XYZ file of C-alpha atoms in Angstrom:
661
model
C 84.883 79.446 132.312
C 81.397 78.578 133.562
C 80.655 82.131 134.768
C 81.140 83.309 131.188
C 78.896 80.643 129.758
C 81.523 79.637 127.214
C 80.782 76.669 125.008
C 83.402 73.962 124.753
C 84.365 75.063 121.227
C 85.010 78.586 122.563
C 87.242 77.133 125.262
C 89.083 75.270 122.524
C 89.796 78.348 120.400
C 91.067 80.499 123.301
C 93.429 77.843 124.650
C 96.542 79.166 122.898
C 95.680 82.793 123.669
C 95.541 81.933 127.366
C 99.146 80.751 127.009
C 100.145 84.187 125.712
C 100.351 83.323 122.012
C 99.302 85.665 119.218
C 96.240 84.150 117.548
C 93.340 84.908 115.225
C 90.032 83.358 116.306
C 88.041 82.252 113.255
C 84.420 81.549 114.167
C 81.208 82.198 112.208
C 78.933 85.172 112.886
C 77.064 84.385 116.099
C 79.775 81.992 117.279
C 80.717 84.135 120.284
C 84.100 85.547 119.245
C 83.683 88.699 121.343
C 82.645 86.768 124.459
C 85.706 84.562 124.045
C 87.877 87.681 123.723
C 86.403 89.137 126.934
C 87.336 85.929 128.732
C 90.907 86.110 127.403
C 91.080 89.763 128.499
C 89.890 88.859 132.021
C 92.499 86.129 132.462
C 95.173 88.397 131.021
C 94.308 91.210 133.435
C 94.355 88.784 136.367
C 97.718 87.215 135.532
C 99.801 89.944 133.853
C 101.574 92.644 135.911
C 100.515 96.188 134.916
C 98.192 94.748 132.299
C 96.688 97.094 129.737
C 94.099 95.760 127.266
C 93.260 97.706 124.108
C 90.227 96.672 122.050
C 90.188 98.003 118.483
C 87.098 98.244 116.295
C 86.733 99.577 112.755
C 83.404 101.408 113.144
C 82.337 104.010 115.678
C 79.086 102.308 116.694
C 80.998 99.162 117.704
C 82.768 101.077 120.489
C 79.532 101.496 122.442
C 78.290 98.041 121.486
C 81.363 96.209 122.783
C 81.451 98.358 125.908
C 77.749 98.001 126.790
C 77.142 94.399 125.710
C 80.360 92.602 126.601
C 83.280 94.280 128.362
C 81.489 96.464 130.936
C 79.038 93.749 132.129
C 81.781 91.132 132.585
C 84.805 93.235 133.594
C 83.449 96.604 134.760
C 82.958 95.608 138.394
C 86.668 94.712 138.732
C 88.607 96.766 136.199
C 88.658 100.363 134.940
C 87.194 100.395 131.427
C 87.028 103.392 129.099
C 85.505 103.796 125.643
C 86.889 106.345 123.205
C 85.866 107.327 119.686
C 85.642 110.420 117.516
C 82.240 110.963 119.135
C 83.641 111.947 122.546
C 86.223 114.333 124.001
C 88.496 111.681 125.508
C 90.243 111.338 122.146
C 91.863 114.738 122.730
C 93.808 113.403 125.738
C 93.881 109.747 124.749
C 97.347 109.159 126.212
C 96.119 110.148 129.673
C 93.020 107.951 129.288
C 95.218 104.940 128.522
C 97.434 105.644 131.534
C 94.429 105.772 133.871
C 92.584 102.710 132.500
C 93.033 98.951 132.399
C 90.803 98.326 129.380
C 90.301 100.807 126.548
C 87.837 100.241 123.699
C 88.386 102.549 120.741
C 88.360 102.899 116.986
C 91.612 101.881 115.330
C 92.096 105.394 113.971
C 92.198 106.793 117.517
C 95.039 104.449 118.469
C 96.954 105.031 115.241
C 96.731 108.805 115.696
C 98.034 108.404 119.255
C 100.937 106.217 118.136
C 102.218 108.833 115.679
C 101.291 111.934 117.731
C 104.155 113.062 119.981
C 102.045 115.427 122.125
C 102.288 113.970 125.628
C 98.575 114.076 126.481
C 97.694 112.224 123.265
C 100.679 109.919 122.707
C 100.649 106.176 123.295
C 103.422 103.620 122.766
C 102.746 100.036 121.715
C 104.809 99.029 124.745
C 102.115 100.628 126.959
C 99.706 97.882 125.798
C 99.976 94.261 126.937
C 97.020 92.763 125.002
C 95.721 94.168 121.703
C 92.339 92.772 120.595
C 91.426 93.505 116.965
C 87.791 93.021 115.976
C 86.922 92.123 112.345
C 90.650 91.632 111.848
C 90.359 90.495 108.216
C 90.551 94.227 107.481
C 94.247 94.154 108.482
C 95.539 94.547 104.943
C 96.689 97.118 102.393
C 96.120 100.696 103.627
C 93.417 99.877 106.184
C 94.070 101.587 109.515
C 94.355 98.209 111.293
C 97.305 97.449 109.033
C 98.904 100.826 109.727
C 98.839 100.011 113.444
C 100.238 96.536 112.850
C 102.985 97.825 110.532
C 104.344 99.787 113.491
C 104.185 96.581 115.524
C 105.898 94.457 112.853
C 108.685 97.018 112.350
C 109.454 96.921 116.073
C 109.295 93.113 116.115
C 111.763 92.773 113.240
C 114.147 95.190 114.999
C 113.904 93.090 118.165
C 112.290 95.909 120.150
C 110.361 94.786 123.241
C 107.963 94.685 124.974
C 105.185 94.316 122.450
C 101.533 93.481 123.156
C 100.006 90.059 122.695
C 97.710 90.072 119.644
C 94.202 88.588 119.551
C 92.353 88.920 116.238
C 88.679 88.110 115.684
C 87.063 87.307 112.342
C 84.191 85.361 110.820
C 85.494 85.586 107.286
C 89.136 86.085 106.267
C 88.183 85.608 102.599
C 90.523 84.715 99.750
C 91.648 88.224 98.823
C 90.315 87.799 95.303
C 92.163 84.510 94.779
C 90.433 81.780 92.792
C 92.938 78.970 93.402
C 93.918 77.195 96.608
C 97.589 78.190 96.456
C 96.728 81.884 96.034
C 94.100 81.685 98.783
C 96.717 80.164 101.104
C 99.002 83.109 100.289
C 96.220 85.518 101.255
C 95.560 83.799 104.597
C 99.290 83.758 105.337
C 99.469 87.461 104.532
C 96.681 88.202 107.032
C 98.521 86.080 109.605
C 101.779 87.930 108.866
C 100.126 91.338 109.138
C 98.732 90.340 112.538
C 101.830 88.343 113.534
C 99.411 85.598 114.569
C 98.431 81.989 113.926
C 94.804 81.282 112.985
C 92.717 78.909 115.119
C 89.236 77.458 114.726
C 87.030 74.820 116.324
C 88.347 71.357 115.430
C 87.673 68.865 118.203
C 84.340 70.501 119.041
C 83.286 71.533 115.537
C 80.076 69.503 115.848
C 79.043 71.526 118.899
C 79.679 74.741 116.952
C 77.376 73.538 114.162
C 74.692 72.786 116.709
C 75.004 76.187 118.437
C 75.321 78.179 115.200
C 73.272 76.307 112.586
C 73.673 77.380 108.983
C 70.495 78.805 107.427
C 68.759 76.973 104.607
C 69.810 78.693 101.413
C 67.345 79.170 98.600
C 67.943 80.722 95.197
C 64.977 82.776 94.015
C 65.799 83.011 90.327
C 63.527 84.839 87.893
C 63.446 84.966 84.113
C 64.659 88.021 82.245
C 62.088 90.685 81.369
C 60.500 89.876 78.039
C 60.552 93.576 77.180
C 62.159 96.554 78.873
C 61.132 99.679 76.922
C 61.964 101.952 79.862
C 65.540 100.675 79.990
C 65.806 100.746 76.203
C 64.742 104.403 76.177
C 67.354 105.268 78.805
C 70.069 103.564 76.764
C 68.933 105.509 73.692
C 69.308 108.755 75.676
C 72.798 107.703 76.815
C 73.808 106.917 73.234
C 72.687 110.427 72.280
C 75.106 111.837 74.857
C 77.848 109.501 73.589
C 77.448 110.878 70.079
C 77.544 114.515 71.195
C 80.173 114.549 73.936
C 83.252 113.967 71.810
C 84.508 110.711 73.275
C 88.316 110.409 73.039
C 89.162 108.060 70.135
C 91.151 105.751 72.444
C 88.261 105.339 74.914
C 85.776 102.455 74.698
C 82.803 102.361 77.053
C 81.506 99.062 78.435
C 77.872 97.957 78.320
C 75.395 100.502 79.726
C 73.736 99.537 83.001
C 76.756 97.733 84.474
C 79.230 98.528 87.222
C 81.978 98.296 84.593
C 80.309 101.144 82.684
C 80.151 103.143 85.927
C 83.916 102.680 86.369
C 84.438 103.849 82.778
C 82.496 107.096 83.188
C 84.270 107.789 86.507
C 87.586 107.518 84.640
C 86.159 109.655 81.840
C 85.155 112.397 84.285
C 88.650 112.335 85.818
C 90.151 112.634 82.351
C 87.912 115.599 81.622
C 89.073 117.246 84.865
C 92.733 116.578 84.095
C 92.402 117.978 80.559
C 90.224 120.913 81.762
C 87.567 119.674 79.322
C 84.390 120.748 81.084
C 81.897 119.310 78.507
C 83.554 115.890 78.755
C 83.606 115.959 82.580
C 79.992 117.143 82.860
C 78.694 114.618 80.305
C 80.457 111.854 82.233
C 78.740 112.956 85.454
C 75.355 112.923 83.697
C 76.034 109.491 82.215
C 76.791 108.153 85.674
C 73.357 109.285 86.854
C 71.674 107.674 83.857
C 73.621 104.493 84.556
C 72.450 104.628 88.186
C 68.897 104.782 86.850
C 69.545 101.715 84.672
C 70.952 99.811 87.642
C 67.897 100.729 89.719
C 65.588 99.756 86.854
C 67.319 96.364 86.835
C 66.785 95.947 90.584
C 63.706 97.919 91.633
C 60.586 99.471 90.126
C 60.683 101.533 86.953
C 59.201 104.477 88.856
C 62.182 104.367 91.254
C 64.532 104.642 88.286
C 62.422 107.463 86.871
C 62.852 109.500 90.046
C 66.665 109.184 90.167
C 67.564 111.912 87.722
C 66.337 115.327 86.554
C 68.642 116.652 83.844
C 68.118 118.792 80.736
C 68.127 115.838 78.340
C 65.620 114.134 80.608
C 63.069 116.939 80.277
C 62.365 116.365 76.593
C 61.822 112.655 77.320
C 59.855 113.148 80.520
C 56.357 112.295 79.327
C 57.362 109.125 77.505
C 59.540 107.880 80.373
C 56.786 108.582 82.890
C 54.266 106.618 80.821
C 56.653 103.694 80.483
C 57.466 103.754 84.216
C 53.744 103.436 85.034
C 53.098 100.530 82.615
C 52.787 97.405 84.798
C 53.322 95.099 81.814
C 57.016 95.869 81.898
C 57.582 95.835 85.674
C 60.611 94.164 87.222
C 59.928 90.437 87.872
C 62.467 90.426 90.720
C 60.115 92.614 92.744
C 57.375 89.973 92.470
C 59.823 87.310 93.669
C 60.917 89.471 96.582
C 57.282 90.008 97.555
C 56.484 86.289 97.481
C 59.615 85.532 99.553
C 58.574 88.001 102.250
C 54.954 86.842 102.262
C 55.989 83.210 102.554
C 57.865 84.067 105.767
C 55.481 86.562 107.338
C 52.343 84.527 106.559
C 53.866 81.363 108.029
C 52.295 81.908 111.454
C 55.734 82.086 113.072
C 56.700 85.439 114.653
C 59.417 86.589 112.278
C 62.260 89.024 111.831
C 63.917 89.612 108.473
C 66.634 91.698 106.831
C 66.878 92.698 103.180
C 70.400 93.645 102.101
C 70.685 95.929 99.098
C 73.578 97.819 97.556
C 72.977 101.541 97.932
C 71.278 103.995 100.268
C 69.141 105.048 97.328
C 67.922 101.494 96.719
C 66.996 100.830 100.357
C 64.939 104.039 100.488
C 63.105 102.870 97.349
C 62.536 99.424 98.879
C 61.121 100.947 102.060
C 58.693 103.042 100.009
C 57.657 99.911 98.109
C 57.047 97.907 101.308
C 55.040 100.670 102.971
C 52.810 101.158 99.923
C 52.344 97.452 99.124
C 48.934 96.333 100.396
C 49.789 92.611 100.550
C 52.948 93.231 102.588
C 51.153 95.573 104.961
C 48.310 93.078 105.465
C 50.941 90.455 106.333
C 51.974 92.667 109.272
C 55.344 93.801 107.949
C 56.714 96.824 109.809
C 59.804 98.047 107.977
C 62.488 100.679 108.293
C 65.926 101.320 106.864
C 69.404 100.974 108.374
C 72.352 102.788 106.807
C 75.876 103.719 107.779
C 76.584 106.605 110.110
C 77.637 109.914 108.572
C 76.536 113.374 107.522
C 73.852 114.050 104.928
C 70.186 113.239 104.465
C 70.807 109.663 103.288
C 73.009 108.762 106.284
C 71.978 107.990 109.853
C 73.375 109.260 113.122
C 74.686 106.720 115.596
C 71.673 107.386 117.852
C 69.289 106.794 114.936
C 71.011 103.480 114.214
C 70.667 102.440 117.853
C 66.980 103.392 117.906
C 66.232 101.353 114.769
C 68.016 98.274 116.145
C 66.237 98.690 119.499
C 62.855 98.806 117.744
C 63.820 95.734 115.718
C 64.770 93.882 118.895
C 61.597 94.929 120.725
C 59.334 93.946 117.827
C 57.922 97.305 116.805
C 59.878 96.670 113.581
C 60.172 93.224 112.001
C 61.907 94.039 108.717
C 65.180 95.909 108.309
C 66.144 97.109 104.846
C 69.865 97.679 105.065
C 73.061 98.501 103.264
C 76.199 96.541 104.170
C 76.349 98.276 107.582
C 74.292 95.442 109.125
C 76.428 92.683 107.609
C 79.346 93.094 109.972
C 79.636 93.734 113.693
C 76.284 95.305 114.609
C 74.370 93.555 117.383
C 71.337 92.523 115.342
C 68.794 90.094 116.856
C 68.435 86.616 115.366
C 66.578 86.643 112.062
C 64.319 84.042 110.458
C 64.968 85.360 106.977
C 67.846 87.167 105.303
C 67.448 88.312 101.696
C 70.301 89.513 99.512
C 68.766 91.589 96.763
C 70.490 93.273 93.822
C 73.970 92.720 95.226
C 77.346 92.114 93.613
C 79.741 91.528 96.524
C 82.601 89.280 97.586
C 82.483 86.101 99.643
C 83.160 87.958 102.919
C 80.019 90.085 102.582
C 78.010 87.005 101.629
C 79.170 85.103 104.718
C 78.567 88.076 106.992
C 75.038 88.543 105.647
C 74.062 84.868 105.824
C 75.338 84.813 109.419
C 72.484 87.139 110.344
C 69.985 84.305 109.748
C 70.627 82.673 113.124
C 67.148 81.672 114.275
C 66.233 77.972 114.148
C 65.125 76.884 110.661
C 66.165 80.268 109.266
C 66.327 80.927 105.537
C 68.902 82.788 103.482
C 67.330 83.834 100.179
C 69.082 85.181 97.141
C 66.911 86.940 94.546
C 68.394 87.423 91.087
C 67.820 87.083 87.367
C 68.676 83.717 85.826
C 72.219 83.807 84.465
C 72.631 87.445 85.496
C 75.702 89.018 87.067
C 74.405 88.666 90.621
C 73.499 85.011 90.101
C 76.951 84.211 88.743
C 78.703 86.129 91.516
C 76.714 84.412 94.281
C 77.681 80.986 92.983
C 81.319 82.060 92.736
C 81.100 83.277 96.340
C 79.896 79.841 97.450
C 83.015 78.342 95.887
C 85.239 81.008 97.472
C 83.721 80.363 100.901
C 84.747 76.712 100.601
C 88.147 77.782 99.294
C 88.668 80.012 102.340
C 88.104 77.043 104.659
C 90.495 74.872 102.627
C 93.174 77.585 102.678
C 92.898 78.039 106.450
C 93.080 74.267 106.874
C 96.267 74.180 104.783
C 97.840 76.954 106.871
C 96.888 75.213 110.113
C 98.678 72.019 109.040
C 102.016 73.804 108.500
C 104.721 72.973 111.037
C 105.461 75.764 113.547
C 108.911 76.255 112.000
C 107.534 76.443 108.448
C 104.772 78.843 109.524
C 107.107 81.191 111.451
C 109.621 81.238 108.602
C 106.937 82.130 106.059
C 105.403 84.787 108.305
C 108.774 86.468 108.933
C 109.536 86.406 105.203
C 106.227 88.096 104.403
C 106.728 90.672 107.151
C 110.215 91.604 105.945
C 108.890 91.941 102.400
C 105.982 94.146 103.540
C 108.245 96.452 105.573
C 110.670 96.794 102.662
C 107.857 97.560 100.202
C 106.411 100.169 102.562
C 109.790 101.900 102.925
C 110.300 101.946 99.152
C 106.831 103.415 98.589
C 107.282 106.084 101.282
C 110.655 107.023 99.792
C 109.114 107.240 96.323
C 106.325 109.500 97.583
C 108.786 111.710 99.483
C 110.992 112.088 96.402
C 107.955 112.917 94.283
C 106.845 115.612 96.728
C 110.353 117.025 97.084
C 110.467 117.659 93.325
C 107.345 119.806 93.556
C 106.862 122.929 95.637
C 103.371 123.656 96.930
C 103.487 127.164 95.442
C 103.889 125.742 91.931
C 100.472 124.070 92.117
C 97.164 125.684 91.354
C 93.796 124.456 92.620
C 90.806 124.944 90.316
C 87.155 124.232 91.012
C 86.342 120.775 89.686
C 82.956 121.998 88.489
C 83.905 125.044 86.386
C 87.744 124.874 86.381
C 88.074 128.426 87.734
C 91.512 128.887 89.399
C 90.869 129.642 93.070
C 93.951 128.846 95.173
C 97.650 128.065 95.299
C 98.959 124.871 96.860
C 100.920 127.029 99.328
C 97.614 128.387 100.682
C 96.806 124.954 102.105
C 97.909 124.010 105.615
C 97.319 120.929 107.767
C 95.655 121.156 111.169
C 93.828 118.428 113.152
C 93.823 116.151 110.057
C 92.032 118.914 108.117
C 93.350 120.816 105.125
C 92.508 124.485 105.425
C 93.049 127.485 103.154
C 94.754 130.259 105.120
C 94.601 132.890 102.352
C 91.958 135.497 103.360
C 91.316 136.294 99.672
C 89.954 132.775 99.132
C 86.618 133.778 100.686
C 85.914 135.841 97.556
C 85.543 132.588 95.600
C 82.851 130.845 97.648
C 79.319 131.123 98.950
C 78.360 130.137 102.480
C 75.512 127.678 103.046
C 73.883 125.839 105.924
C 75.694 124.842 109.083
C 75.626 121.052 109.627
C 74.672 119.639 113.018
C 77.181 117.200 114.524
C 76.614 115.030 117.584
C 80.211 115.408 118.744
C 82.465 118.278 119.821
C 86.153 118.970 119.280
C 88.873 120.371 121.496
C 90.357 123.217 119.412
C 87.810 123.813 116.671
C 84.143 123.695 115.797
C 82.468 123.047 112.434
C 81.029 125.959 110.508
C 78.907 126.444 107.410
C 79.137 124.501 104.159
C 80.861 126.306 101.316
C 80.476 126.078 97.538
C 81.924 127.653 94.395
C 80.515 131.126 93.785
C 80.585 130.529 90.026
C 79.107 127.023 89.582
C 77.884 126.086 93.102
C 80.167 123.019 93.304
C 80.454 121.891 96.947
C 83.951 122.443 98.311
C 83.813 121.627 102.024
C 82.966 123.667 105.103
C 84.305 126.457 107.264
C 85.780 125.786 110.683
C 86.291 128.104 113.648
C 89.733 127.422 115.094
C 90.630 128.353 118.686
C 87.248 130.123 118.939
C 88.363 132.989 116.713
C 89.856 132.117 113.306
C 87.304 131.179 110.622
C 88.903 129.232 107.761
C 87.661 126.959 104.945
C 88.320 123.208 105.310
C 88.541 121.790 101.783
C 87.993 118.345 100.264
C 90.592 117.875 97.513
C 88.226 115.609 95.545
C 86.298 118.787 94.651
C 89.290 120.432 92.968
C 91.512 119.973 89.928
C 95.307 120.235 90.234
C 97.590 121.979 87.806
C 101.206 123.146 87.613
C 103.166 125.011 84.923
C 103.183 122.927 81.753
C 101.377 119.975 83.350
C 97.885 118.922 84.327
C 97.674 116.341 87.100
C 95.095 113.571 87.488
C 92.477 114.367 90.146
C 93.009 112.866 93.600
C 90.456 111.747 96.177
C 92.519 112.328 99.320
C 95.008 114.977 100.360
C 97.631 112.363 101.189
C 97.891 111.678 97.454
C 98.679 115.235 96.313
C 102.134 115.511 94.660
C 103.444 118.195 97.038
C 104.045 118.553 100.758
C 101.382 120.344 102.799
C 102.917 122.222 105.715
C 101.486 122.171 109.234
C 99.351 125.142 110.260
C 101.058 127.697 112.513
C 98.345 129.540 114.437
C 100.677 132.210 115.836
C 102.085 132.979 112.392
C 98.576 133.083 110.915
C 97.448 135.602 113.530
C 100.527 137.794 113.038
C 99.870 137.967 109.297
C 96.084 138.327 109.349
C 94.878 139.578 112.730
C 97.521 140.485 115.343
C 94.751 141.460 117.794
C 93.969 137.761 118.288
C 97.313 137.335 120.049
C 96.532 139.924 122.722
C-alpha cells in the first residue's frame, strides 16, 4: 500500500473490502476515503476475472474531480477509465461505454437510467458490474437515486439472483435521520446499512493516528445580543399584517410567526391551496408574503439594505421612502454583521497566510455577503479577496461547472482567499485546506454541520458559528453537536452486533423496504388507472387560464412535452438559454411563458432536428378534472394519470407527414 501513501488507519478500514465484503467506510472529511476506495478498486481489478468497477457520485462536478484527482492518476496507466455525466455524449450509449471500459465514473442517475432502459446501446445490468463504489453514500435513502439503484440490487439479492457487484460505500456523516434518541439513531444507521447491503467500518485500532492526520478545528461560538430595536423589521411585519387582513385567510388556517422558516412553509401551503381552489387572490398574496418573509429572514441575517433590495411589489411602493430611510439608519444595523467582520479580521490580520469559507443558506444571501465584503474598507485593507461559490445549474444565480472549477482554482492558487458559499462546498468538492470556516445564518442538520466543519483542515484551524443568543440557529447548532455524538454512539452500537444478529436485522429491513415499495407502486398504478389523461385539464398556475389537456402531454427523453400544435397559441417565446452540453436526439430551444400573465412554463425543444415542441414543468400548472380540483404537484411523476410515451412517427403523420420523407 506504500505506493498509494495510505495511512495505517486507511489500511485498517479497507481490510474487509479487500476480502470481498460489502462495507461502508466511515471517515471524517479529509480522512482519505476516496484514496482508500481507489486502492480497493486497484486490488479488485488485479484479482477479479473480467472486473468492472463503477464509481457513483451524486453531483456532476464530482465526476471530473474523482477522475482527474484520484482514479486516472493511480489507475489510468494500467486500466481503461471512462467518465460519464449529463455533460457529455457518452451517456447516450452508456451500455457500450461500460462494455469497453474497466472503470466507469458517473452520476448515479446515469446508471439508474441505464438499468431501466432496455435499448441495447444504453442498457446495463447490475451483473455487468463487479465492484460498485458509492460516494457520499449516506444519501442512499428514501427516493434518492442512490436508493433507487440499490433497491434493484436488494430485490435481486432477496430473490437469490447472482452475480451481484461488491458494494463499497463512502461517507463522512451518516447522521441520525432526524432521530433524537440512541435506539432510533441505531435504527437509522441499520437502515442505511440495509439499503447498501453493507456493514459499516471505521478506524478503531488506529483511531489516534486518524486524529493526528485529520485534527478537529477549534470551535468557537460567536454569539451576539438581540437588536435593541428593529424598526425596519417591524415595518415589514406591519405590511405583512396588512396583507393578512385583506387576503381573506381561510378560517381554518393559522400562520406561524413572521420571519421564520415555519411561516415560509405556511405560505407555500397557502399558495398551493389557492391554486387548488382556483383562488387567484389567495395564491398571489401567498407568493407576495413569501417574498416579504424572505426579506425578514435576510434582515435577520444580513444588512437592512440587503433586505430592502429583495422585493419590489405594489404594497412596497407606498412604503418605499420610509423603508429606505430605516434601511440606511446605522443605529439599527444587524449586530451579527459586526461579529462576522471581527471574526474575519481576527483571522486575516493574524499574520498567517489564510484561507476561509463562509457558509450561508441561500444564493441571494451569499451575493449580499460578497457585496458587503467588497465594499467594506476594513476587510479590504486586511487583504481579503472574496468570491462566491454556488451550485451548478441554469439561471443568473447559478454557476456553470467551468465557473465552479475556475473559482476553486483561484482559491487554491491564492488569488482568492475567501469563498462565500452555499451548501455546495460542504460536501465532496475538492476545496483546499482552510484556516477558518464560518457558518452564518444557517439552520441545518448535523450532517451539514459535520461536512462544513471538515473544511477547516489546516493546523490550528477555527470553526466559527455566528448567531444571536438563544436564537433558532444557536439552538440548532447545539442540537447538532449532540446529534453528532449520537451518530458515533449509534454506529458503535451497530458495530458491536454479532454477524448473525446484524445479517438477520439487515435482511428483515430489506424485505420490509421491498414490500413497502411494491405496495406504494401498486397504489400509484391503481390511482392512475382510475384516471384517464384526457379527463385532466392543465391551467396556468399564474392566471388559471385552461391551456391543455392531460392527453396532450407525452414523455420523451425524461421530458414532458405538449404535442398539440394549438398549444403554441397560449404562450410567448423568450430567450434561448445557453447550455454547456449537447444531446443526442434533441436540442434546447427558447423559454416559454403564459401569453396572458407571463408565468414561466418551461422551454421549447427541437426533436430529431425538425419537430419544435414545448417542454413543460408541471410545477407551473394547476390540475383539474370534472368535479374535482387536485393539489398542485412539483414533479410529473406525481400526476394522478399515466403519461404515454411520445411516438415520433405518429406525431409526424398527424402534424407534418413531409418530415417522414
